[in-house]
Amino acid sequence: EEFSEIKTAVTFGVPNDLWGEEVAVAAVLNKDVYNEDESNKDYTEAIMRRRIIDACRLKLNNNAIPKQIIFVSAQQLLLGPTGKYLRTKMAAHLSIKAADVEVLNALEDNVASLVRTESHQLVCPSQSLNGLRFISACFVVQNHVGLFPNITWLKIQSFSLNMTIFFILGAFQLTCAVSDNTLHNWARFVGMRIGMMHPLFIFSQIFAFPAFLLFHCGDEESTCSFHFWMFTTFLSLITTMTGATVTVKPVNGPAWFQGVFYGFLVIFPLLDKCFRRIRPKKQILLFVLLAFPATYSRIICYYFFDLLNYTILSWMFLLVTSMLMGHIWRRLTMNYAERSTNAVRQPLYTRPEIWGIVADSVTVLLVIIEVVVIISRDCMTVSQDSFLDMRPGEESTDGSSQIDGIWYFEVCDVTYNEFVQHIHSDPDNIAFGRWTSRIGNAIGTLRLGTPIVLLWIFSLSFDRGITARIFRCRILLWLSPLSYPIYLLHSPIGMFYWVATRGPKKEFWFSDVYGYPLPVKWWEYFVIVTLSGLLGGIIDTYVTPILLPYTIKYYMWVAHLCCRWLKIETCCWNTETCCWSIVEREGNDTFTQIENMIKDLTGGSINRSTSLNHLGLDSLSRTVFIGLVHASIPGTTNKLTVQDLAKMDSIGTLVDFLEAYHTTEGFCITSQI
């Protein structure tokens, strides 16, 4: 069909990322088409486009129909030396871009959605695990603090799965939270992770040092020599700088967890890369095989060299097993999401509802074990002196044994008064101030309950069941960021509290205050927990943001030196890109800074619509993330709290909140150093 209104028409190709090229037309209209005033130019051009498209549809295939029709002057058309139109360069000459991009955008959005789903939503375990961490921290404190008023409570105190839970949660949540590129930036990952845990550790060491000296040197009868002072100060300084807490008398005994987990973080990227390459069935097989040494490693250390329990050698199998459990959980969750999207029937083992039933069943099992421990016969192993004082004239009919020249007897039907007056105050007591139970000792202290805890945490991660709902209640999630501060600070606070309320008079248990429960009244346990939580909250709010840039810089520098010394090619060699820096990527706006923080913490990518609950940040990482925000975005100090973060539903909400207080441009944390 001919159009008398068109003077010239040139077809040309426009590059299209999906189709390769799309057809466009540049047309020159006759001057009389617009009439004299040209007031209806847009309307006229729209009518002409419609007529041309309709005509093309009658004679051309769909892919040959022009996607764009533009109207130009004759002078705007690009001509070659011979007077021919240069069709291959026409799109660039006229600055024409592809118009048929709807399908491409849809595909890109779908891929981005899948990537976000895989890296965040599907790899983020239930928030109930953070509630479980807080409860475990409180149980650690009651294991170390309190002479409780009855035998039932004393038996509960001695039954402890807490450190097993702590290590499993640490390795499992870390595995689920990070992406698979950590080995390529080992120095950055290790320096960031250790550096973000270290500010609280530094404060706890400084805070614990005078408490330690008060317990050992505060009494007038103490014999603390200058050599003891210097040796303790030197060890404390080394421990504070490195996190290596395995010493003869650490100033803060519970901090041994720090040294073990630091060692695990160093080798995590290598193990994580290896496990991601293993097929699912082999992951499950390896998990089952490693679960055995993870369960029995404590017994081996107990019978050979008990101090190994406070090193990574004792916990390595459990940490690796927990990593494998994290990878298995990721695969199951991804498989469930993929089948749900495609409306495919779900196998029972991938359904979250089934795992909710499993979680509740394991909870019932743990309660039953606790009840069995409570109702078990009241028998204890006591020294010969305690036995003679406790039951004069009575002969022991149960087994006896000799340890380090001291005879011990098995005594049953022990009363609470006998325990308090004779056993609890006996420095030769094997249990050292605790009520021991064979079942509780085997499942808890010797870690034979490890398989039960692994199954419990794995099933809780699906966020189904009554137990998960209880652990993710608002009050526990609100308190969960205080888990690690309570764990790390309760010991020095307990020592200060004892000296403040009882005086510095030396007791026989002062030399092993961490192994011997602080013999305060039961209600004082809650006082010490509250003081630990309050002090921890103050540190996270005011101290951590100040120290965080320096500890991250320090540990990234140390990791960088290790890379050079070991000549590891996968490490970060460039100091500028190895440091935690906002300016290393394009842009220094608030969103870019938040994006960089998330990449350093989890390795994942985000956009404004990414849910904060799907970032894979555990309770400790949330606290550190807030510290990073305070340290790197001026004007936000004390403006963003854990409670504020809990109320926000997406990254966009967080960015909008921060921009209200962002008074100056962002800067690299290392620029403060």
XYZ file of C-alpha atoms in Angstrom:
673
model
C 0.000 0.000 0.000
C 1.262 3.437 -0.888
C 0.913 6.444 1.433
C 0.810 9.780 -0.348
C 1.535 11.495 2.948
C 4.990 9.858 3.225
C 7.822 11.355 1.194
C 10.565 8.904 2.275
C 10.675 5.787 4.497
C 13.805 3.908 5.578
C 13.723 0.598 7.435
C 16.652 -0.398 9.637
C 17.546 -2.765 12.453
C 17.747 -1.840 16.142
C 19.881 -4.085 18.418
C 17.747 -6.127 20.845
C 19.354 -8.180 23.648
C 16.710 -10.903 23.383
C 15.839 -11.122 19.653
C 19.101 -9.864 18.202
C 17.431 -7.098 16.190
C 14.035 -5.543 15.809
C 12.623 -3.599 12.825
C 12.227 0.172 12.950
C 11.150 2.735 10.364
C 12.263 6.346 9.952
C 9.722 8.262 7.814
C 9.748 11.742 6.329
C 6.247 13.185 5.911
C 5.138 15.712 3.296
C 4.888 19.238 4.606
C 1.174 19.563 3.859
C 0.314 16.681 6.187
C 0.571 18.882 9.311
C -1.600 21.638 7.812
C -0.377 25.156 8.293
C -0.277 25.573 12.100
C 1.147 22.110 12.970
C -0.888 22.219 16.198
C -2.093 18.667 15.635
C 1.365 17.216 14.909
C 1.334 14.510 17.622
C -2.165 13.431 16.701
C -1.296 13.241 13.009
C 1.828 11.167 13.657
C -0.103 8.759 15.864
C -2.698 8.252 13.105
C 0.041 7.619 10.557
C 1.746 5.045 12.828
C -1.505 3.208 13.263
C -2.153 3.113 9.461
C 1.383 1.882 8.688
C 1.189 -0.887 11.306
C -2.218 -2.020 10.059
C -0.930 -2.141 6.490
C 2.158 -4.156 7.477
C 0.087 -6.710 9.369
C -1.791 -7.539 6.178
C 1.341 -8.508 4.234
C 4.196 -9.210 6.707
C 4.967 -11.798 9.350
C 4.820 -10.677 12.978
C 8.603 -10.493 13.380
C 8.892 -8.230 10.305
C 6.360 -5.683 11.517
C 8.120 -2.483 12.663
C 8.311 -2.140 16.437
C 9.025 1.581 16.175
C 8.030 4.236 13.647
C 9.644 7.635 14.042
C 9.124 10.737 11.969
C 12.170 12.784 11.060
C 13.287 15.440 8.621
C 15.162 14.479 5.466
C 18.346 16.020 6.851
C 18.300 13.639 9.853
C 18.622 10.498 7.720
C 22.201 9.208 7.510
C 23.582 8.983 3.966
C 26.774 7.381 2.720
C 29.252 8.819 0.154
C 27.269 7.224 -2.679
C 23.969 8.706 -1.493
C 22.621 5.437 -0.067
C 21.107 5.263 3.384
C 23.425 3.671 5.981
C 20.888 1.328 7.566
C 23.404 -0.464 9.847
C 24.318 2.824 11.556
C 20.907 4.456 11.450
C 19.819 3.331 14.957
C 22.928 4.759 16.607
C 22.722 7.920 14.495
C 19.134 8.569 15.563
C 19.756 7.344 19.178
C 17.077 4.680 18.817
C 16.978 1.887 21.433
C 15.032 -1.352 21.424
C 11.343 -1.007 22.227
C 10.384 -4.683 22.340
C 11.838 -5.342 25.813
C 8.807 -6.507 27.777
C 9.706 -10.185 27.458
C 13.342 -9.499 28.311
C 12.380 -7.488 31.391
C 10.030 -10.215 32.515
C 12.759 -12.834 32.136
C 15.275 -10.697 34.006
C 12.793 -10.058 36.794
C 12.093 -13.770 37.008
C 15.786 -14.641 37.161
C 16.398 -11.935 39.765
C 13.487 -13.277 41.760
C 14.917 -16.789 41.609
C 18.344 -15.532 42.655
C 16.869 -13.598 45.552
C 14.798 -16.590 46.512
C 17.768 -18.930 46.464
C 20.186 -16.627 48.233
C 17.851 -15.197 50.843
C 14.347 -16.528 51.302
C 15.156 -20.172 50.839
C 18.370 -20.118 52.853
C 17.071 -18.258 55.884
C 16.102 -20.586 58.738
C 13.290 -19.782 61.128
C 13.654 -16.882 63.541
C 12.803 -19.394 66.262
C 16.495 -20.369 66.289
C 17.338 -16.907 67.631
C 14.836 -17.416 70.436
C 16.430 -20.794 71.164
C 19.837 -19.113 71.362
C 18.600 -16.681 74.013
C 17.079 -19.476 76.113
C 20.343 -21.433 75.824
C 22.323 -18.380 76.980
C 20.107 -18.115 80.061
C 20.626 -21.825 80.757
C 24.391 -21.349 80.519
C 24.155 -18.701 83.234
C 22.069 -20.938 85.509
C 24.658 -23.670 84.954
C 27.325 -21.294 86.318
C 25.345 -19.284 88.864
C 23.183 -20.218 91.822
C 22.696 -22.635 94.693
C 19.097 -23.529 93.965
C 16.531 -24.341 96.691
C 15.667 -27.976 95.904
C 17.033 -31.159 94.351
C 14.823 -30.866 91.258
C 16.301 -27.519 90.321
C 19.828 -28.738 91.098
C 19.347 -31.645 88.687
C 18.068 -29.289 85.996
C 21.133 -27.115 86.572
C 23.506 -30.021 85.946
C 21.780 -31.181 82.726
C 23.311 -28.999 80.039
C 23.070 -29.182 76.242
C 23.745 -25.480 75.903
C 27.211 -25.382 74.346
C 26.206 -28.098 71.894
C 23.264 -25.902 70.872
C 25.488 -22.825 70.598
C 27.991 -24.459 68.258
C 25.358 -26.140 66.085
C 23.437 -22.868 65.719
C 26.606 -20.939 64.889
C 27.751 -23.271 62.101
C 24.249 -24.011 60.780
C 23.056 -20.399 60.534
C 26.364 -19.234 59.071
C 26.151 -21.906 56.360
C 22.591 -20.929 55.483
C 23.362 -17.203 55.436
C 26.446 -16.872 53.211
C 26.715 -17.244 49.447
C 29.144 -19.594 47.713
C 31.829 -17.019 46.910
C 33.487 -16.644 50.308
C 36.629 -18.597 49.365
C 37.381 -16.128 46.549
C 37.536 -13.373 49.152
C 38.813 -15.310 52.137
C 40.613 -12.418 53.809
C 37.572 -10.176 53.574
C 35.189 -12.828 54.894
C 37.372 -13.966 57.792
C 38.412 -10.444 58.763
C 34.835 -9.205 58.637
C 33.341 -12.081 60.625
C 36.008 -12.136 63.346
C 36.222 -8.366 63.455
C 32.495 -7.980 64.025
C 32.552 -10.390 67.011
C 35.618 -8.849 68.624
C 34.435 -5.504 70.087
C 32.270 -7.212 72.704
C 35.075 -9.672 73.415
C 37.553 -6.820 73.980
C 35.220 -5.155 76.451
C 34.521 -8.445 78.259
C 38.258 -9.067 78.659
C 38.906 -5.585 80.021
C 35.886 -5.858 82.299
C 36.816 -9.352 83.535
C 40.465 -8.561 84.309
C 39.888 -6.619 87.580
C 37.223 -9.138 88.632
C 39.726 -11.939 88.117
C 42.339 -10.125 90.196
C 39.815 -9.387 92.942
C 39.033 -13.081 93.250
C 42.671 -14.110 93.342
C 44.348 -11.180 95.052
C 41.632 -9.218 96.877
C 41.908 -11.081 100.165
C 44.508 -10.021 102.695
C 45.681 -13.615 102.921
C 46.307 -13.908 99.190
C 49.831 -14.524 97.990
C 49.682 -12.872 94.567
C 53.243 -12.206 93.511
C 54.549 -9.676 91.015
C 55.274 -12.604 88.697
C 51.604 -13.659 88.882
C 50.448 -10.128 88.043
C 52.768 -9.829 85.060
C 52.010 -13.307 83.736
C 48.241 -12.779 84.035
C 48.467 -9.363 82.360
C 50.532 -10.752 79.483
C 48.172 -13.680 78.879
C 45.164 -11.392 79.086
C 46.679 -9.019 76.534
C 47.456 -11.836 74.095
C 43.970 -13.289 74.529
C 42.320 -9.902 74.005
C 44.215 -9.295 70.760
C 43.901 -12.764 69.246
C 40.827 -14.376 70.809
C 42.937 -17.422 71.772
C 41.444 -18.178 75.192
C 42.950 -21.550 76.052
C 45.183 -20.616 78.997
C 45.784 -22.097 82.428
C 43.586 -19.497 84.174
C 41.709 -17.308 81.673
C 40.360 -14.072 83.078
C 36.952 -14.842 81.541
C 36.425 -18.582 81.422
C 33.292 -18.757 79.203
C 35.152 -16.830 76.491
C 36.825 -20.066 75.335
C 33.914 -20.298 72.890
C 35.419 -17.306 71.077
C 38.725 -19.009 70.313
C 37.044 -22.175 69.030
C 34.665 -20.302 66.749
C 37.431 -18.036 65.415
C 39.338 -21.130 64.332
C 36.224 -22.449 62.647
C 35.701 -19.169 60.753
C 39.236 -19.398 59.357
C 38.586 -22.741 57.642
C 34.885 -22.194 56.922
C 35.264 -20.826 53.336
C 37.295 -23.854 52.227
C 34.916 -26.378 53.804
C 31.889 -24.515 52.489
C 33.166 -24.582 48.916
C 33.885 -28.323 49.122
C 30.478 -29.185 50.588
C 28.582 -27.160 47.981
C 30.095 -29.308 45.236
C 28.940 -32.581 46.803
C 25.741 -34.149 45.532
C 22.781 -34.280 47.933
C 22.940 -38.024 48.592
C 26.644 -37.836 49.362
C 26.011 -34.865 51.658
C 23.511 -36.931 53.632
C 25.881 -39.906 53.782
C 28.769 -37.724 54.944
C 26.491 -36.085 57.521
C 25.560 -39.462 59.003
C 29.187 -40.606 59.088
C 30.429 -37.430 60.781
C 27.586 -37.467 63.315
C 29.293 -40.385 65.107
C 32.620 -38.640 65.883
C 30.647 -35.448 66.605
C 28.778 -37.373 69.299
C 31.706 -39.236 70.851
C 34.549 -36.686 70.519
C 33.807 -35.281 73.982
C 34.164 -38.708 75.580
C 37.511 -39.218 73.859
C 38.771 -35.851 75.112
C 37.384 -36.566 78.594
C 39.349 -39.778 79.020
C 42.589 -38.575 77.429
C 43.027 -34.865 78.076
C 40.024 -32.919 79.321
C 41.410 -29.489 78.393
C 40.955 -30.468 74.736
C 37.240 -29.927 75.322
C 37.965 -26.193 75.171
C 39.729 -26.374 71.804
C 38.543 -26.722 68.232
C 39.785 -30.341 68.221
C 36.883 -31.362 70.432
C 34.225 -29.406 68.505
C 35.450 -29.673 64.919
C 33.374 -32.715 63.978
C 30.238 -31.114 65.412
C 30.846 -27.859 63.516
C 31.447 -29.667 60.230
C 28.376 -31.840 60.763
C 26.315 -28.707 61.381
C 27.623 -27.203 58.147
C 26.515 -30.268 56.215
C 23.136 -30.061 57.917
C 22.870 -26.479 56.678
C 23.537 -27.528 53.084
C 21.014 -30.369 53.323
C 18.421 -27.971 54.712
C 19.064 -25.528 51.849
C 18.568 -28.256 49.260
C 15.356 -29.488 50.855
C 13.915 -25.987 51.079
C 14.826 -25.124 47.489
C 13.348 -28.395 46.297
C 10.128 -27.646 48.149
C 9.869 -24.155 46.623
C 10.541 -25.463 43.115
C 7.918 -28.190 43.412
C 5.402 -25.738 44.841
C 5.949 -23.361 41.911
C 5.426 -26.170 39.398
C 2.462 -27.639 41.316
C 4.272 -30.978 41.693
C 3.377 -33.411 44.463
C 5.672 -32.946 47.454
C 7.488 -35.885 49.084
C 6.860 -36.121 52.816
C 10.454 -35.319 53.744
C 10.270 -31.883 52.028
C 7.038 -30.703 53.650
C 7.547 -28.120 56.415
C 4.448 -29.369 58.241
C 6.055 -32.783 58.700
C 9.186 -31.189 60.128
C 7.015 -29.135 62.475
C 5.661 -32.402 63.877
C 9.230 -33.707 64.169
C 10.317 -30.551 66.055
C 7.462 -30.867 68.536
C 8.175 -34.585 68.955
C 11.841 -33.934 69.733
C 10.769 -31.244 72.205
C 8.582 -33.802 73.955
C 11.519 -36.237 73.950
C 13.812 -33.651 75.567
C 11.171 -32.937 78.209
C 10.897 -36.678 78.903
C 14.682 -36.919 79.283
C 14.609 -33.978 81.682
C 11.852 -35.639 83.699
C 13.834 -38.900 83.799
C 16.837 -36.965 85.105
C 14.661 -35.324 87.769
C 12.982 -38.538 88.994
C 16.160 -40.627 88.873
C 17.395 -41.938 92.200
C 19.179 -39.324 94.312
C 22.642 -40.862 94.204
C 26.009 -39.087 94.200
C 29.678 -39.940 94.319
C 31.178 -38.323 97.440
C 34.593 -38.279 99.036
C 35.342 -40.429 102.072
C 35.517 -37.405 104.389
C 32.131 -36.105 103.197
C 30.607 -39.556 103.588
C 31.852 -39.944 107.167
C 30.669 -36.463 108.130
C 27.335 -36.889 106.384
C 26.486 -40.361 107.671
C 28.681 -41.244 110.661
C 28.672 -44.907 111.586
C 27.134 -45.991 108.275
C 29.008 -48.299 105.930
C 28.816 -47.799 102.185
C 27.298 -50.749 100.363
C 27.823 -49.336 96.889
C 30.943 -49.186 94.769
C 34.057 -47.318 95.788
C 37.039 -46.016 93.836
C 40.265 -44.151 94.455
C 41.225 -41.033 92.495
C 44.447 -39.109 93.228
C 44.774 -40.843 96.593
C 41.210 -39.971 97.708
C 38.555 -42.652 98.225
C 35.084 -42.009 96.805
C 31.827 -43.815 97.562
C 28.511 -44.030 95.769
C 25.814 -42.788 98.167
C 22.075 -42.903 97.424
C 19.000 -41.230 98.878
C 20.969 -38.028 99.434
C 18.854 -35.233 100.877
C 19.038 -31.556 99.963
C 20.430 -30.628 103.399
C 23.139 -33.306 103.106
C 24.124 -31.925 99.724
C 24.344 -28.307 100.934
C 26.088 -28.998 104.237
C 28.533 -31.724 103.235
C 28.848 -32.252 99.465
C 28.473 -28.763 98.021
C 31.115 -27.323 100.351
C 33.591 -30.189 99.851
C 36.573 -29.112 97.669
C 37.255 -32.784 96.908
C 33.782 -33.324 95.439
C 34.119 -34.752 91.917
C 31.120 -32.774 90.678
C 32.619 -29.642 92.275
C 29.516 -27.966 93.638
C 26.997 -29.623 91.323
C 24.414 -32.353 91.673
C 25.410 -34.981 89.175
C 23.136 -37.418 87.367
C 24.452 -40.267 85.246
C 21.800 -39.778 82.583
C 22.160 -36.001 82.568
C 25.937 -36.212 82.534
C 25.984 -38.680 79.632
C 23.467 -36.837 77.429
C 24.556 -33.299 78.296
C 28.141 -33.005 79.512
C 29.500 -35.919 77.440
C 27.400 -34.752 74.430
C 25.704 -38.078 73.698
C 22.545 -36.050 73.068
C 24.144 -34.444 69.981
C 21.998 -36.366 67.418
C 18.833 -35.266 69.229
C 19.933 -31.606 69.181
C 20.901 -31.810 65.494
C 17.469 -33.167 64.587
C 15.766 -30.597 66.810
C 17.498 -27.576 65.265
C 17.079 -28.943 61.731
C 13.324 -29.402 62.190
C 12.864 -26.068 63.978
C 14.427 -24.330 60.973
C 11.297 -24.997 58.898
C 9.336 -22.638 61.181
C 6.461 -25.017 61.796
C 4.996 -26.484 64.944
C 4.178 -25.277 68.439
C 7.821 -25.190 69.554
C 8.839 -22.887 66.702
C 5.946 -20.545 67.476
C 6.999 -20.353 71.122
C 10.663 -19.691 70.313
C 9.829 -16.958 67.803
C 7.463 -15.083 70.114
C 7.984 -11.345 70.207
C 9.663 -11.166 73.618
C 12.297 -13.811 72.775
C 13.094 -12.234 69.400
C 13.359 -8.850 71.112
C 15.802 -10.259 73.666
C 17.743 -12.521 71.277
C 20.440 -9.915 70.390
C 21.441 -10.021 74.068
C 22.248 -13.749 73.931
C 25.948 -13.408 73.257
C 26.490 -10.435 75.644
C 24.777 -12.365 78.444
C 26.934 -15.407 77.767
C 30.170 -13.433 77.620
C 29.550 -11.024 80.507
C 27.774 -13.109 83.142
C 30.973 -14.488 84.643
C 32.757 -11.172 85.427
C 29.459 -9.610 86.502
C 28.906 -12.578 88.820
C 32.366 -12.117 90.330
C 31.864 -8.389 90.867
C 28.447 -9.104 92.361
C 29.918 -11.624 94.802
C 32.642 -9.256 95.990
C 30.137 -6.401 96.278
C 27.655 -8.434 98.345
C 29.916 -10.921 100.220
C 33.326 -9.264 100.277
C 36.679 -10.446 98.846
C 37.350 -13.119 101.485
C 38.926 -16.022 99.645
C 36.890 -19.216 99.180
C 38.214 -22.614 98.111
C 36.358 -22.389 94.780
C 37.776 -18.978 93.759
C 40.477 -20.614 91.652
C 37.857 -22.365 89.497
C 34.889 -20.047 89.677
C 33.743 -21.069 86.212
C 33.585 -24.762 87.044
C 32.019 -24.220 90.470
C 28.574 -22.572 90.370
C 28.603 -19.189 92.069
C 26.833 -20.087 95.370
C 24.361 -17.195 95.464
C 20.661 -17.552 96.252
C 18.300 -18.619 93.498
C 16.732 -15.159 93.012
C 20.170 -13.598 92.556
C 20.526 -15.616 89.375
C 17.891 -13.363 87.791
C 19.724 -10.279 89.061
C 22.962 -11.378 87.369
C 21.166 -12.236 84.101
C 19.453 -8.828 84.112
C 22.701 -6.973 84.826
C 24.458 -8.900 82.059
C 21.710 -8.067 79.575
C 21.646 -4.379 80.504
C 25.418 -4.024 80.256
C 25.434 -5.939 76.971
C 22.778 -3.642 75.525
C 24.780 -0.566 76.547
C 27.936 -1.987 74.956
C 26.155 -2.823 71.691
C 24.670 0.671 71.548
C 27.607 2.853 72.573
C 30.865 0.844 72.507
C 30.551 -1.534 69.563
C 30.083 1.199 66.890
C 33.279 2.868 68.115
C 35.449 -0.260 68.162
C 33.939 -2.017 65.144
C 35.850 -0.155 62.383
C 39.149 -0.816 64.117
C 38.587 -4.507 64.839
C 37.429 -5.177 61.266
C 40.407 -3.277 59.862
C 42.791 -5.108 62.193
C 41.561 -8.615 61.385
C 41.372 -7.946 57.652
C 44.966 -6.783 57.832
C 45.946 -9.943 59.733
C 44.071 -12.135 57.238
C 45.742 -10.291 54.362
C 49.181 -10.956 55.863
C 48.292 -14.648 56.247
C 47.362 -14.771 52.578
C 50.708 -13.359 51.556
C 52.647 -15.577 53.930
C 50.853 -18.744 52.787
C 50.793 -17.557 49.145
C 47.114 -18.394 48.710
C 45.957 -17.132 45.310
C 42.270 -17.084 46.224
C 42.833 -14.495 48.955
C 42.285 -10.800 48.485
C 45.643 -9.338 47.500
C 44.711 -5.700 47.032
C 44.662 -3.894 50.353
C 42.252 -1.280 49.033
C 39.673 -3.855 47.965
C 40.411 -6.116 50.914
C 39.416 -3.502 53.441
C 35.778 -3.003 54.283
C 35.159 -0.082 51.982
C 32.092 1.636 50.697
C 33.861 3.504 47.938
C 35.196 0.366 46.244
C 31.862 -0.113 44.487
C 30.056 2.500 42.461
C 28.002 4.918 44.470
C 28.084 5.965 48.111
C 24.396 6.497 48.718
C 22.636 4.910 51.679
C 21.366 1.911 49.724
C 24.841 1.157 48.335
C 26.335 1.256 51.808
C 23.648 -1.098 53.146
C 24.188 -3.373 50.139
C 27.919 -3.537 50.861
C 27.303 -4.401 54.514
C 24.944 -7.240 53.584
C 27.419 -8.601 51.037
C 30.164 -8.604 53.662
C 27.958 -10.309 56.253
C 26.170 -12.846 54.027
C 27.724 -12.647 50.561
C 24.249 -12.163 49.072
C 22.699 -9.506 46.840
C 19.731 -7.344 47.733
C 17.304 -4.798 46.309
C 14.885 -2.398 47.966
C 12.120 -5.018 48.110
C 14.290 -7.661 49.825
C 12.743 -8.660 53.141
C 14.913 -8.057 56.197
C 13.729 -11.387 57.597
C 15.180 -13.155 54.546
C 18.748 -11.906 54.860
C 19.892 -14.848 56.976
C 21.163 -12.626 59.815
C 21.183 -14.359 63.172
C 20.744 -12.443 66.429
C 24.484 -11.669 66.684
C 24.735 -10.536 63.043
C 21.723 -8.238 63.484
C 23.438 -6.502 66.388
C 26.687 -6.156 64.444
C 24.814 -4.960 61.364
C 23.336 -2.131 63.417
C 26.826 -1.352 64.720
C 28.105 -1.169 61.136
C 25.291 1.209 60.228
C 26.143 3.469 63.166
C 29.845 3.386 62.284
C 29.547 3.995 58.538
C 26.508 6.252 58.083
C 26.967 9.521 59.989
C 23.958 10.868 61.810
C 22.425 7.459 62.578
C 24.136 6.769 65.908
C 21.538 5.776 68.501
C 18.785 6.326 65.912
C 18.537 2.710 64.728
C 17.938 0.004 67.341
C 17.285 -3.714 67.219
C 13.642 -2.989 67.979
C 13.438 -0.545 65.054
C 14.982 -3.139 62.753
C 12.469 -5.766 63.870
C 9.586 -3.494 62.833
C 10.894 -2.965 59.284
C 9.713 -5.241 56.499
C 12.202 -4.517 53.705
C 15.550 -2.976 52.754
C 13.686 -0.036 51.227
C 12.034 0.748 54.562
C 15.427 0.630 56.281
C 17.029 2.907 53.663
C 14.204 5.448 53.953
C 14.545 5.390 57.740
C 18.310 5.974 57.582
C 18.134 8.696 54.958
C 16.076 10.756 57.361
C 19.146 10.926 59.635
C 21.907 10.709 57.015
C 23.492 14.141 57.288
C 26.719 13.661 55.326
C 28.063 11.544 52.531
C 29.124 7.981 53.233
C 32.750 7.105 53.720
C 34.991 4.074 53.930
C 35.356 2.703 57.443
C 39.084 2.353 56.848
C 39.334 6.114 56.359
C 38.879 6.465 60.118
C 41.959 4.447 60.864
